[in-house]
């Protein structure tokens, strides 16, 4: 549909009016393109779509993983967590490179924080959602790195068919092959989709811990509100995050395990890679919202911690400016109010970081 108007066919919108592709070009002062050999296939081939959308989503995924580290650290501070689990000696004994890098990054983010605890014999370890951030986030970064590796190859690849080869003596040979098959992209994008769904899962579980006083050992009030019972506080925020995380679990089902034969059963195994990247795009948007909700919730929780340990206490080197940015956009929620404008505002802040 997008390619047809280029050659004066199909339909297009021009100044809000749906008209023929030929008329749209004329009104825009453009001439139809005369396609050269194989350009039609280049405009309509599914592998090109997979690569284009996959590139955009892989780039977004890397940025989202960085935001996930920040939101996880802010939650850890809000929950009076410990950084002992991020000790480099631990991760050197299971040397997944991105796990090690994530642990190092978390320590840098939290450097100088007065909201974390040291060794406490009465509370020697945190829940998995805090203690295992390097292992989970690091593994998700492995998926991002794999997707990036595949995309870089595809961007510089020939995925046409048939292919024309000319040797040094200018002899021409035309060979039919299968470079158009989208399996490398489909598998990598499905893998990336699962990884982003996991980043959403662990983030939502941290939101739950922030809002559940039993889970956070009564460090924070129920639902992050002073007058629980009269106010439902951040309960609806956690509901929303849970709904999005659940939707992601459905979307994370790999499209690449399916195939529908076509073309009289000549194309008898297809990658379904376009479906993979479109699902990935939806998961990515949901993850953006979940991380925004975690940041919103963690900032509320930090304000309660400040009341307990002192307003002058400092957050980590990289969480302090993030907290300040959140507070410049949304206030501390003292009593029940319509939450979505505040949730949207924090999401806009996250979107600016992704731009």
Short mmCIF file of C-alpha atoms in Angstrom, two decimals:
data_model
loop_
_atom_site.label_atom_id
_atom_site.label_comp_id
_atom_site.label_asym_id
_atom_site.label_seq_id
_atom_site.Cartn_x
_atom_site.Cartn_y
_atom_site.Cartn_z
CA UNK A 1 0.00 0.00 0.00
CA UNK A 2 2.83 2.43 0.77
CA UNK A 3 4.71 1.59 -2.41
CA UNK A 4 1.80 1.80 -4.87
CA UNK A 5 1.41 5.61 -4.81
CA UNK A 6 5.09 5.95 -5.76
CA UNK A 7 4.23 4.56 -9.19
CA UNK A 8 0.89 6.36 -9.45
CA UNK A 9 -1.20 3.41 -8.31
CA UNK A 10 -3.24 2.67 -5.22
CA UNK A 11 -4.54 5.37 -2.89
CA UNK A 12 -3.07 7.98 -0.58
CA UNK A 13 -4.14 10.72 1.80
CA UNK A 14 -3.38 14.26 0.64
CA UNK A 15 -4.28 17.13 2.97
CA UNK A 16 -6.67 14.83 4.81
CA UNK A 17 -8.46 13.59 1.69
CA UNK A 18 -8.23 9.99 0.48
CA UNK A 19 -7.62 10.04 -3.25
CA UNK A 20 -5.94 7.94 -5.93
CA UNK A 21 -2.18 7.62 -5.81
CA UNK A 22 -1.91 9.24 -9.24
CA UNK A 23 -3.95 12.26 -8.18
CA UNK A 24 -2.04 12.57 -4.89
CA UNK A 25 1.26 12.77 -6.77
CA UNK A 26 -0.18 15.35 -9.17
CA UNK A 27 -1.46 17.56 -6.35
CA UNK A 28 1.91 17.31 -4.63
CA UNK A 29 3.67 18.32 -7.84
CA UNK A 30 5.39 14.95 -8.18
CA UNK A 31 5.77 12.49 -11.02
CA UNK A 32 5.31 8.72 -10.67
CA UNK A 33 8.57 6.81 -10.30
CA UNK A 34 9.61 4.43 -13.04
CA UNK A 35 11.02 1.42 -11.25
CA UNK A 36 14.23 -0.21 -12.41
CA UNK A 37 14.98 -3.91 -12.20
CA UNK A 38 14.25 -5.43 -8.79
CA UNK A 39 13.19 -2.13 -7.18
CA UNK A 40 9.60 -3.33 -6.92
CA UNK A 41 10.72 -6.31 -4.87
CA UNK A 42 12.87 -4.06 -2.70
CA UNK A 43 9.81 -1.94 -1.88
CA UNK A 44 7.54 -4.86 -0.99
CA UNK A 45 9.80 -7.58 0.43
CA UNK A 46 9.02 -8.60 4.00
CA UNK A 47 12.67 -8.98 4.96
CA UNK A 48 13.21 -5.27 4.34
CA UNK A 49 10.34 -4.46 6.70
CA UNK A 50 11.73 -6.78 9.37
CA UNK A 51 15.14 -5.14 9.14
CA UNK A 52 13.78 -1.59 9.24
CA UNK A 53 11.43 -2.09 12.19
CA UNK A 54 13.92 -4.39 13.89
CA UNK A 55 16.62 -1.72 13.72
CA UNK A 56 14.37 0.88 15.33
CA UNK A 57 13.20 -1.48 18.06
CA UNK A 58 16.67 -2.81 18.83
CA UNK A 59 17.88 0.77 19.30
CA UNK A 60 14.91 1.49 21.58
CA UNK A 61 15.54 -1.72 23.51
CA UNK A 62 19.07 -0.68 24.40
CA UNK A 63 17.84 2.67 25.73
CA UNK A 64 15.00 1.00 27.63
CA UNK A 65 17.50 -1.35 29.30
CA UNK A 66 19.43 1.68 30.56
CA UNK A 67 16.23 3.19 31.96
CA UNK A 68 15.41 -0.16 33.58
CA UNK A 69 18.70 0.02 35.50
CA UNK A 70 17.81 3.50 36.74
CA UNK A 71 14.26 2.58 37.75
CA UNK A 72 15.49 -0.57 39.48
CA UNK A 73 18.05 1.43 41.46
CA UNK A 74 15.51 4.05 42.49
CA UNK A 75 13.22 1.27 43.71
CA UNK A 76 16.10 -0.32 45.60
CA UNK A 77 16.77 2.96 47.39
CA UNK A 78 13.08 3.39 48.16
CA UNK A 79 13.02 -0.10 49.66
CA UNK A 80 16.18 0.38 51.75
CA UNK A 81 17.93 -2.27 49.69
CA UNK A 82 21.58 -3.26 49.74
CA UNK A 83 24.21 -3.03 47.02
CA UNK A 84 26.18 -5.98 48.42
CA UNK A 85 24.69 -8.27 45.77
CA UNK A 86 26.34 -6.10 43.10
CA UNK A 87 29.86 -6.83 44.38
CA UNK A 88 32.06 -7.48 41.35
CA UNK A 89 33.53 -10.58 43.02
CA UNK A 90 30.13 -12.27 42.85
CA UNK A 91 29.73 -11.63 39.15
CA UNK A 92 33.30 -12.56 38.26
CA UNK A 93 32.42 -16.11 39.34
CA UNK A 94 29.65 -16.25 36.74
CA UNK A 95 31.29 -14.11 34.10
CA UNK A 96 28.51 -13.33 31.68
CA UNK A 97 29.91 -10.07 30.31
CA UNK A 98 26.68 -8.10 30.34
CA UNK A 99 25.77 -9.33 33.80
CA UNK A 100 29.14 -8.05 35.02
CA UNK A 101 28.68 -4.78 33.16
CA UNK A 102 25.19 -4.33 34.60
CA UNK A 103 26.43 -4.87 38.17
CA UNK A 104 29.14 -2.28 37.60
CA UNK A 105 26.58 0.13 36.17
CA UNK A 106 24.27 -0.31 39.17
CA UNK A 107 27.11 0.50 41.55
CA UNK A 108 27.90 3.64 39.55
CA UNK A 109 24.25 4.71 39.54
CA UNK A 110 23.98 4.24 43.32
CA UNK A 111 27.37 5.71 44.18
CA UNK A 112 27.08 7.97 47.22
CA UNK A 113 23.52 6.97 48.06
CA UNK A 114 22.40 7.41 51.66
CA UNK A 115 19.24 5.40 51.01
CA UNK A 116 20.83 1.94 50.84
CA UNK A 117 21.84 -0.27 53.73
CA UNK A 118 25.09 -2.05 54.42
CA UNK A 119 25.43 -5.47 55.99
CA UNK A 120 22.54 -6.18 58.35
CA UNK A 121 22.53 -9.56 60.16
CA UNK A 122 18.77 -9.23 60.58
CA UNK A 123 18.27 -8.69 56.84
CA UNK A 124 21.13 -10.20 54.90
CA UNK A 125 19.57 -10.28 51.43
CA UNK A 126 16.89 -8.61 49.34
CA UNK A 127 14.18 -10.18 47.23
CA UNK A 128 15.11 -11.42 43.76
CA UNK A 129 13.68 -8.35 42.04
CA UNK A 130 16.43 -6.27 43.68
CA UNK A 131 19.19 -8.77 44.36
CA UNK A 132 19.11 -10.34 40.90
CA UNK A 133 18.91 -7.19 38.77
CA UNK A 134 22.35 -7.85 37.20
CA UNK A 135 21.46 -11.42 36.32
CA UNK A 136 18.08 -10.54 34.81
CA UNK A 137 18.92 -7.22 33.17
CA UNK A 138 22.25 -8.63 31.99
CA UNK A 139 20.58 -11.60 30.30
CA UNK A 140 18.12 -9.25 28.63
CA UNK A 141 21.04 -7.22 27.33
CA UNK A 142 22.41 -10.43 25.81
CA UNK A 143 19.24 -10.64 23.72
CA UNK A 144 19.63 -7.00 22.68
CA UNK A 145 23.24 -7.63 21.67
CA UNK A 146 22.24 -10.66 19.61
CA UNK A 147 19.52 -8.66 17.87
CA UNK A 148 22.03 -5.89 17.14
CA UNK A 149 24.46 -8.43 15.66
CA UNK A 150 21.78 -9.82 13.35
CA UNK A 151 20.55 -6.38 12.30
CA UNK A 152 24.06 -5.20 11.40
CA UNK A 153 24.52 -8.21 9.12
CA UNK A 154 21.11 -7.68 7.51
CA UNK A 155 21.74 -3.99 6.86
CA UNK A 156 24.78 -4.91 4.79
CA UNK A 157 23.33 -8.05 3.21
CA UNK A 158 21.87 -8.92 -0.18
CA UNK A 159 18.47 -10.52 0.41
CA UNK A 160 17.32 -10.58 -3.20
CA UNK A 161 16.46 -13.54 -5.41
CA UNK A 162 17.65 -14.59 -7.90
CA UNK A 163 21.18 -13.25 -7.54
CA UNK A 164 23.38 -12.27 -10.46
CA UNK A 165 27.10 -13.01 -10.27
CA UNK A 166 29.70 -11.65 -12.66
CA UNK A 167 33.20 -13.12 -12.56
CA UNK A 168 36.49 -11.45 -13.49
CA UNK A 169 36.00 -12.40 -17.12
CA UNK A 170 32.52 -10.84 -17.11
CA UNK A 171 30.74 -14.16 -17.33
CA UNK A 172 27.23 -13.83 -15.90
CA UNK A 173 25.53 -16.48 -13.80
CA UNK A 174 22.03 -16.21 -12.35
CA UNK A 175 21.42 -18.37 -9.28
CA UNK A 176 18.23 -18.80 -7.28
CA UNK A 177 18.75 -18.98 -3.53
CA UNK A 178 17.04 -18.23 -0.24
CA UNK A 179 18.67 -15.10 1.17
CA UNK A 180 15.25 -13.48 1.34
CA UNK A 181 14.15 -15.86 4.11
CA UNK A 182 13.56 -13.90 7.31
CA UNK A 183 14.42 -16.62 9.82
CA UNK A 184 17.51 -14.88 11.29
CA UNK A 185 15.45 -11.75 11.92
CA UNK A 186 12.35 -13.57 13.12
CA UNK A 187 14.25 -15.61 15.71
CA UNK A 188 16.28 -12.66 16.98
CA UNK A 189 13.25 -10.39 17.23
CA UNK A 190 11.26 -13.06 19.07
CA UNK A 191 14.20 -13.47 21.45
CA UNK A 192 14.34 -9.72 21.97
CA UNK A 193 10.58 -9.60 22.57
CA UNK A 194 10.91 -12.20 25.34
CA UNK A 195 13.75 -10.20 26.90
CA UNK A 196 11.77 -6.95 26.92
CA UNK A 197 8.78 -8.76 28.39
CA UNK A 198 11.09 -9.93 31.18
CA UNK A 199 12.29 -6.39 31.87
CA UNK A 200 8.62 -5.48 32.22
CA UNK A 201 7.93 -8.46 34.48
CA UNK A 202 10.67 -7.65 36.96
CA UNK A 203 9.81 -3.94 36.93
CA UNK A 204 6.15 -4.64 37.68
CA UNK A 205 7.19 -6.92 40.56
CA UNK A 206 9.24 -4.09 42.03
CA UNK A 207 6.19 -1.82 41.80
CA UNK A 208 4.23 -4.47 43.69
CA UNK A 209 6.91 -4.55 46.38
CA UNK A 210 6.81 -0.76 46.68
CA UNK A 211 3.05 -0.81 47.25
CA UNK A 212 2.77 -3.88 49.52
CA UNK A 213 3.86 -3.14 53.09
CA UNK A 214 4.22 -6.84 53.93
CA UNK A 215 6.54 -7.41 50.98
CA UNK A 216 8.67 -4.37 51.81
CA UNK A 217 8.90 -5.20 55.54
CA UNK A 218 6.85 -2.13 56.43
CA UNK A 219 9.54 0.23 55.17
CA UNK A 220 6.77 1.98 53.22
CA UNK A 221 3.06 2.54 53.92
CA UNK A 222 0.41 0.45 52.14
CA UNK A 223 -0.07 1.56 48.53
CA UNK A 224 2.30 4.49 49.09
CA UNK A 225 -0.34 6.65 50.73
CA UNK A 226 -0.51 8.12 54.23
CA UNK A 227 -4.16 7.35 54.81
CA UNK A 228 -4.65 3.81 53.58
CA UNK A 229 -8.26 2.70 53.59
CA UNK A 230 -9.49 6.19 52.87
CA UNK A 231 -7.10 6.37 49.91
CA UNK A 232 -6.13 3.62 47.47
CA UNK A 233 -2.89 5.42 46.62
CA UNK A 234 -0.74 3.72 44.00
CA UNK A 235 -2.82 0.55 43.90
CA UNK A 236 -4.22 1.45 40.47
CA UNK A 237 -0.70 2.15 39.18
CA UNK A 238 0.34 -1.38 40.07
CA UNK A 239 -2.88 -2.72 38.52
CA UNK A 240 -2.05 -0.98 35.27
CA UNK A 241 1.54 -2.19 35.24
CA UNK A 242 0.35 -5.74 35.95
CA UNK A 243 -2.10 -5.56 33.04
CA UNK A 244 0.62 -4.39 30.66
CA UNK A 245 3.08 -7.03 31.87
CA UNK A 246 0.43 -9.68 31.36
CA UNK A 247 -0.30 -8.43 27.86
CA UNK A 248 3.41 -8.66 27.10
CA UNK A 249 3.45 -12.30 28.16
CA UNK A 250 0.86 -13.05 25.49
CA UNK A 251 2.67 -10.96 22.88
CA UNK A 252 5.98 -12.66 23.70
CA UNK A 253 4.79 -15.94 22.21
CA UNK A 254 7.23 -16.43 19.31
CA UNK A 255 5.80 -15.90 15.86
CA UNK A 256 8.73 -17.76 14.31
CA UNK A 257 7.52 -21.15 15.52
CA UNK A 258 4.58 -20.85 13.15
CA UNK A 259 4.51 -21.11 9.37
CA UNK A 260 1.73 -20.88 6.80
CA UNK A 261 2.61 -22.26 3.34
CA UNK A 262 1.77 -20.13 0.31
CA UNK A 263 2.43 -19.86 -3.44
CA UNK A 264 1.08 -23.33 -4.24
CA UNK A 265 3.24 -24.76 -1.45
CA UNK A 266 6.49 -23.57 -3.04
CA UNK A 267 6.91 -21.11 -0.19
CA UNK A 268 6.25 -23.93 2.22
CA UNK A 269 8.15 -22.55 5.22
CA UNK A 270 8.06 -18.86 6.09
CA UNK A 271 9.55 -16.97 9.02
CA UNK A 272 6.57 -14.87 10.12
CA UNK A 273 9.21 -12.27 10.92
CA UNK A 274 7.04 -9.24 10.20
CA UNK A 275 4.66 -10.46 12.89
CA UNK A 276 7.69 -10.85 15.18
CA UNK A 277 8.77 -7.22 14.80
CA UNK A 278 5.25 -5.83 15.07
CA UNK A 279 4.69 -7.73 18.33
CA UNK A 280 8.07 -6.54 19.53
CA UNK A 281 7.03 -2.96 18.88
CA UNK A 282 3.94 -3.40 21.05
CA UNK A 283 5.95 -5.00 23.86
CA UNK A 284 8.46 -2.16 23.71
CA UNK A 285 5.72 0.46 24.11
CA UNK A 286 4.23 -1.45 27.04
CA UNK A 287 7.65 -1.71 28.68
CA UNK A 288 8.10 2.03 28.33
CA UNK A 289 4.86 2.53 30.25
CA UNK A 290 5.75 -0.01 32.95
CA UNK A 291 9.16 1.58 33.59
CA UNK A 292 7.47 4.98 33.76
CA UNK A 293 5.12 3.65 36.43
CA UNK A 294 8.02 2.23 38.40
CA UNK A 295 9.80 5.59 38.34
CA UNK A 296 6.58 7.35 39.38
CA UNK A 297 6.02 4.89 42.24
CA UNK A 298 9.65 4.91 43.38
CA UNK A 299 9.70 8.72 43.55
CA UNK A 300 6.62 8.62 45.78
CA UNK A 301 8.31 6.02 47.96
CA UNK A 302 11.51 8.07 48.21
CA UNK A 303 9.51 10.95 49.65
CA UNK A 304 8.23 8.67 52.41
CA UNK A 305 11.79 7.51 53.10
CA UNK A 306 12.92 11.14 53.32
CA UNK A 307 10.35 11.77 56.04
CA UNK A 308 11.88 8.90 58.00
CA UNK A 309 15.63 9.35 57.48
CA UNK A 310 15.84 13.06 56.74
CA UNK A 311 15.06 15.43 53.91
CA UNK A 312 18.75 16.21 53.48
CA UNK A 313 19.72 12.63 52.65
CA UNK A 314 21.09 12.14 49.16
CA UNK A 315 20.23 9.56 46.57
CA UNK A 316 22.79 7.95 44.28
CA UNK A 317 24.92 9.90 41.83
CA UNK A 318 22.59 9.06 38.93
CA UNK A 319 19.28 8.48 40.71
CA UNK A 320 19.28 11.91 42.37
CA UNK A 321 18.96 13.86 39.08
CA UNK A 322 16.30 11.44 37.82
CA UNK A 323 14.29 11.89 41.02
CA UNK A 324 14.57 15.66 40.65
CA UNK A 325 13.38 15.49 37.04
CA UNK A 326 10.37 13.44 38.08
CA UNK A 327 9.53 15.88 40.85
CA UNK A 328 9.80 18.78 38.43
CA UNK A 329 7.00 17.17 36.42
CA UNK A 330 4.73 15.46 38.96
CA UNK A 331 4.03 16.17 42.65
CA UNK A 332 3.96 13.94 45.70
CA UNK A 333 0.49 12.39 45.75
CA UNK A 334 -1.03 13.19 49.15
CA UNK A 335 -4.54 11.88 48.55
CA UNK A 336 -6.46 10.05 45.86
CA UNK A 337 -6.61 11.81 42.54
CA UNK A 338 -6.90 10.93 38.88
CA UNK A 339 -3.56 9.25 38.28
CA UNK A 340 -3.26 8.94 34.52
CA UNK A 341 -2.14 12.55 33.89
CA UNK A 342 0.80 12.00 36.26
CA UNK A 343 1.57 8.60 34.76
CA UNK A 344 1.48 10.14 31.29
CA UNK A 345 3.78 12.96 32.36
CA UNK A 346 6.44 10.58 33.66
CA UNK A 347 6.09 8.54 30.48
CA UNK A 348 6.73 11.69 28.47
CA UNK A 349 9.91 12.15 30.48
CA UNK A 350 10.96 8.59 29.63
CA UNK A 351 10.06 9.14 25.97
CA UNK A 352 12.39 12.15 25.90
CA UNK A 353 15.23 9.89 27.04
CA UNK A 354 14.38 7.45 24.25
CA UNK A 355 14.34 10.10 21.52
#
